[in-house]
Short mmCIF file of C-alpha atoms and ligand atoms in Angstrom, two decimals:
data_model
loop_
_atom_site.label_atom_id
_atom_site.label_comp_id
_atom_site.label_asym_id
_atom_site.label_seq_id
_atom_site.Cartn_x
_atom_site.Cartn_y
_atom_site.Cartn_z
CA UNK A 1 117.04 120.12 238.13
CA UNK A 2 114.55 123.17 238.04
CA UNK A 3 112.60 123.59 235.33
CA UNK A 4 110.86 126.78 234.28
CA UNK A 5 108.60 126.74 230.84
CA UNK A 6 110.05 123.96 229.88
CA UNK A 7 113.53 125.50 229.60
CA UNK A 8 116.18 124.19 232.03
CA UNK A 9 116.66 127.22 234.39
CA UNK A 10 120.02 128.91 234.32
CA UNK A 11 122.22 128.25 237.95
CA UNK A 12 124.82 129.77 238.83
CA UNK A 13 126.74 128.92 242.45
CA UNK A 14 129.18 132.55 243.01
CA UNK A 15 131.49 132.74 245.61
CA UNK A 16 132.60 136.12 246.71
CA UNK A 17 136.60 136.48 246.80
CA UNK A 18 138.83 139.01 246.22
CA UNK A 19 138.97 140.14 242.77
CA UNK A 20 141.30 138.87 239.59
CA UNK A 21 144.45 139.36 239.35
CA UNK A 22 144.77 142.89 237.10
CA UNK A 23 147.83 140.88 235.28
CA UNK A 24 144.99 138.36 234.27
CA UNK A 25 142.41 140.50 232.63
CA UNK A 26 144.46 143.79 231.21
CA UNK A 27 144.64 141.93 227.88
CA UNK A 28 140.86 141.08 227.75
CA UNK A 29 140.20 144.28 229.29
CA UNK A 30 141.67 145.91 225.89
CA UNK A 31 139.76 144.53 223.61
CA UNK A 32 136.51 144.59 225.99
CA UNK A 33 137.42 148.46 226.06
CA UNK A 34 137.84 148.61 221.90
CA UNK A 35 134.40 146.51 221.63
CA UNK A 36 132.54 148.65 224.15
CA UNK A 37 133.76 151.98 222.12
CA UNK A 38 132.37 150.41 218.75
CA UNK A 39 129.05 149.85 220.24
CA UNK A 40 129.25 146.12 220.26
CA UNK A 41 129.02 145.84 223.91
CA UNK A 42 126.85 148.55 225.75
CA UNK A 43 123.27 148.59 227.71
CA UNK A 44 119.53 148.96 226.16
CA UNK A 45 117.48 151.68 226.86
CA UNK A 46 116.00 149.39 229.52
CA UNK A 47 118.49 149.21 231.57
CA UNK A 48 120.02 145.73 230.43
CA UNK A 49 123.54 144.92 229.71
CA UNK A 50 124.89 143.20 226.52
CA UNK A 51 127.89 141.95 225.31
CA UNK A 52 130.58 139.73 227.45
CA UNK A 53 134.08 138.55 226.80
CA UNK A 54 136.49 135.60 228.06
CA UNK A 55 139.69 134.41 228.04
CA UNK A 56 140.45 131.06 228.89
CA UNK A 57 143.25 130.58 232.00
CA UNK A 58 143.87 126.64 231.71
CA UNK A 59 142.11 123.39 230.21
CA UNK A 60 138.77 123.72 232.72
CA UNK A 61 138.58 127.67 233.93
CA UNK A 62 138.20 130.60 232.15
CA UNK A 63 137.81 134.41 233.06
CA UNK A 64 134.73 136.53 231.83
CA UNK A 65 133.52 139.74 232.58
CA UNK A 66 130.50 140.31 235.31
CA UNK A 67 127.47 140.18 234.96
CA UNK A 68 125.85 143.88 234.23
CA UNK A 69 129.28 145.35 233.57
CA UNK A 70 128.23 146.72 229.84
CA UNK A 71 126.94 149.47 230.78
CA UNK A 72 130.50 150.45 232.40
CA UNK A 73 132.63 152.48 229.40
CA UNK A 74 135.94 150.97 231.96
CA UNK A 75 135.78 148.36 233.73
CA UNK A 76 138.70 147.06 236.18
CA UNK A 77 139.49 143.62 237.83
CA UNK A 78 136.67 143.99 240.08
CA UNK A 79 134.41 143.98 236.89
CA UNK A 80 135.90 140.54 236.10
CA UNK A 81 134.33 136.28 237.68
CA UNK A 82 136.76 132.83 236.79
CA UNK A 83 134.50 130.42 236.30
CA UNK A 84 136.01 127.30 237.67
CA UNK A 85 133.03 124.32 236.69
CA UNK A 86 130.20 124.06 234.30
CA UNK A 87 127.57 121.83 233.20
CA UNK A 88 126.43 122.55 229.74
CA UNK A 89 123.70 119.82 230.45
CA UNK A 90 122.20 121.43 233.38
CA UNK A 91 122.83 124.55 232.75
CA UNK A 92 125.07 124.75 235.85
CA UNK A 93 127.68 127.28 236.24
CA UNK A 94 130.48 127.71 239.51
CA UNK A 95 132.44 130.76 239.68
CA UNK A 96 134.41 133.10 242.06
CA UNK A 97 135.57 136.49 241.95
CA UNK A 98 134.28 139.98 243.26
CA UNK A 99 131.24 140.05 241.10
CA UNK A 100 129.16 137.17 239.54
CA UNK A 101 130.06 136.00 235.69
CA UNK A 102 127.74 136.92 233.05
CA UNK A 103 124.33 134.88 232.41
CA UNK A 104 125.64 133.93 229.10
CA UNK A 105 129.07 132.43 230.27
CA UNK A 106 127.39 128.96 229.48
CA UNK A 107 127.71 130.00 225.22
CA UNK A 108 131.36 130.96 226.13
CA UNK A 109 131.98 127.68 228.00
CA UNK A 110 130.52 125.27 224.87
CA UNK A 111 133.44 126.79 222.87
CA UNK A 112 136.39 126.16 225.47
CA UNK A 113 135.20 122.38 225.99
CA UNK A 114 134.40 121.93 222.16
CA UNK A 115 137.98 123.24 220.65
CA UNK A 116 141.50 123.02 222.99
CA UNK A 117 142.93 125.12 221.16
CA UNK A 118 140.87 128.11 221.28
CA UNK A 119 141.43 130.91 224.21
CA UNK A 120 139.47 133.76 223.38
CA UNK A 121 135.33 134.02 222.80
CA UNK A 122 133.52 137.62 222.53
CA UNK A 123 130.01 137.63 222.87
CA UNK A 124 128.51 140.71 220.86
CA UNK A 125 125.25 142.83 220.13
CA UNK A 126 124.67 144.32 216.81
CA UNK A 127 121.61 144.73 214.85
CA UNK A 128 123.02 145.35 211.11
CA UNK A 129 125.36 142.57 211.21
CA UNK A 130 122.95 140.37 212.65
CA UNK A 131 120.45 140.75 210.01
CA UNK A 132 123.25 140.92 207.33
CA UNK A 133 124.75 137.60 208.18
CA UNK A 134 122.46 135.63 209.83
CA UNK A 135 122.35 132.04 207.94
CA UNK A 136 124.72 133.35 205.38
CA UNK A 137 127.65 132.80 207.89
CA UNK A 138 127.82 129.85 210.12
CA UNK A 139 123.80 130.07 212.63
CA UNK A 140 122.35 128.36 215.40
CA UNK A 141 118.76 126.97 214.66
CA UNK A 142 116.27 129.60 215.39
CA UNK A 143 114.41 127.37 218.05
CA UNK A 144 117.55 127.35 220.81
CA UNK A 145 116.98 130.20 222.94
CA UNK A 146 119.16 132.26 225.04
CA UNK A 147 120.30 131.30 227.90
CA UNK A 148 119.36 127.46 227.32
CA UNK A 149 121.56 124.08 226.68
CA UNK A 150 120.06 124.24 223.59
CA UNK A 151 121.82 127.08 222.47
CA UNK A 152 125.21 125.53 224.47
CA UNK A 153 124.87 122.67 222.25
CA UNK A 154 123.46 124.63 218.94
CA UNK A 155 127.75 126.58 220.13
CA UNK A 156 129.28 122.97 220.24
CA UNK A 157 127.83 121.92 216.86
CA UNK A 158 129.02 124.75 214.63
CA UNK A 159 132.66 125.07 216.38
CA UNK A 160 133.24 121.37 215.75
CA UNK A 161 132.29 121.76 211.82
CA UNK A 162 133.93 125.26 211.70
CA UNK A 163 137.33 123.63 213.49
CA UNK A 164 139.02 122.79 210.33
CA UNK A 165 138.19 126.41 208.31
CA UNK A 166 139.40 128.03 211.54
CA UNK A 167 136.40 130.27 211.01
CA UNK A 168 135.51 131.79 214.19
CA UNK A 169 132.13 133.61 213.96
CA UNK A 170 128.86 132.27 214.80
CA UNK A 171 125.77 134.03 214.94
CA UNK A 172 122.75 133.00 217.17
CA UNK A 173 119.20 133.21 215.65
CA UNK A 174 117.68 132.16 218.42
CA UNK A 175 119.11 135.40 220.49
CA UNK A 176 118.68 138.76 218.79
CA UNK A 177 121.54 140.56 217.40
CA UNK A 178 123.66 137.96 219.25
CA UNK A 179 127.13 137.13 217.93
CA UNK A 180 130.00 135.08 218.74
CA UNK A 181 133.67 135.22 217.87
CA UNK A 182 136.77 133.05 219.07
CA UNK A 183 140.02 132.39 218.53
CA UNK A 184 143.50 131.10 219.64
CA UNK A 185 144.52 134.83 220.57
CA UNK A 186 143.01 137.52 222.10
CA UNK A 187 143.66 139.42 218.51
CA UNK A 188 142.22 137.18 216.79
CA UNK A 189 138.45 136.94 218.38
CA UNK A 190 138.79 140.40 218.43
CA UNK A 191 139.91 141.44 215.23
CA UNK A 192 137.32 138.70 213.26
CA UNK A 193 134.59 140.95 214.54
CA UNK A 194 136.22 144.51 213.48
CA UNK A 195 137.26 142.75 209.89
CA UNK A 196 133.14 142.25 209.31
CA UNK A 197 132.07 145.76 210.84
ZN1 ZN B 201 123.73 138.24 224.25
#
């Protein structure tokens, strides 16, 4: 297991193959499209893409846009990885498709294994709501950092509690401006974030 700074360094084993199937990602690809146009997916001045979405394709796999896609207004099936195994643990990640999944598939992959019955999780970026609901609405502690099991299992905690309220919104204090919705339908991860906007 590699260790860098005392974090658990993020792995993740791609293998190239031909891309999604279009029928597989047009309804993700919707709302990723309404998101992007709202400004809750996009790219920093830097350079560095934010923002990814998933929808779940059986009990294990799921299918989540690339990694450095949000910086793309439309993005097509090539834009799209299945990730097929993960360890929240080790911070391991296997996926396939014609690009690489997003560094932060690991916070979408502590939802699918925490609740069955959930097959949508958006991964957003914005400042106001951020500061306007953090630790008012359901928060991960400040110390679990991006990218870490930490923050995986900061994901599995508040899903678990939140499973009976059906609440679907996190946000991550540990990972600025991050925020996370889910739900059993597409419309309904998506929609939970335009409701609070
Ligand atoms: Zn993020």
């Amino acid at each position: 297991m590699l260790r860098d700074e005392g974090y658990i360094k993020y792995n993740c084993l791609w293998t190239e193959t031909a891309a999604i199937k279009v029928a597989e990602v047009s309804g993700l690809n919707v709302w990723r499209k309404k998101l992007f146009q709202q400004g809750l997916l996009g790219v920093y001045p830097d350079g560095i893409s934010f923002g990814n979405v998933s929808v779940r394709k059986d009990e294990k796999q799921f299918i989540i846009t690339a990694s450095q896609t949000g910086k793309l207004a439309v993005l097509n099936e090539n834009h799209f990885s299945l990730v097929t195994d993960f360890d929240l643990k080790g911070n391991n990640l296997t996926c396939s498709g014609a690009m690489r999944a997003s560094s932060e598939s690991l916070s979408h992959a502590a939802v699918y294994t925490t609740l069955p019955n959930i097959n949508a999780v958006f991964h957003v970026h914005h400042a106001a709501l951020w500061q306007q609901y953090l630790h008012k609405l359901p928060t991960t502690d400040v110390q679990a950092a991006y990218g870490t099991p930490e923050m995986a299992f900061e994901i599995q905690r508040i899903v678990k509690n939140q499973e009976e309220k059906h609440a679907g919104i996190l946000f991550m204090a540990g990972h600025e401006e991050g925020i996370i919705s889910y739900g059993e339908t597409l419309d309904m991860a998506g929609n939970m974030l335009l409701k609070i906007l």
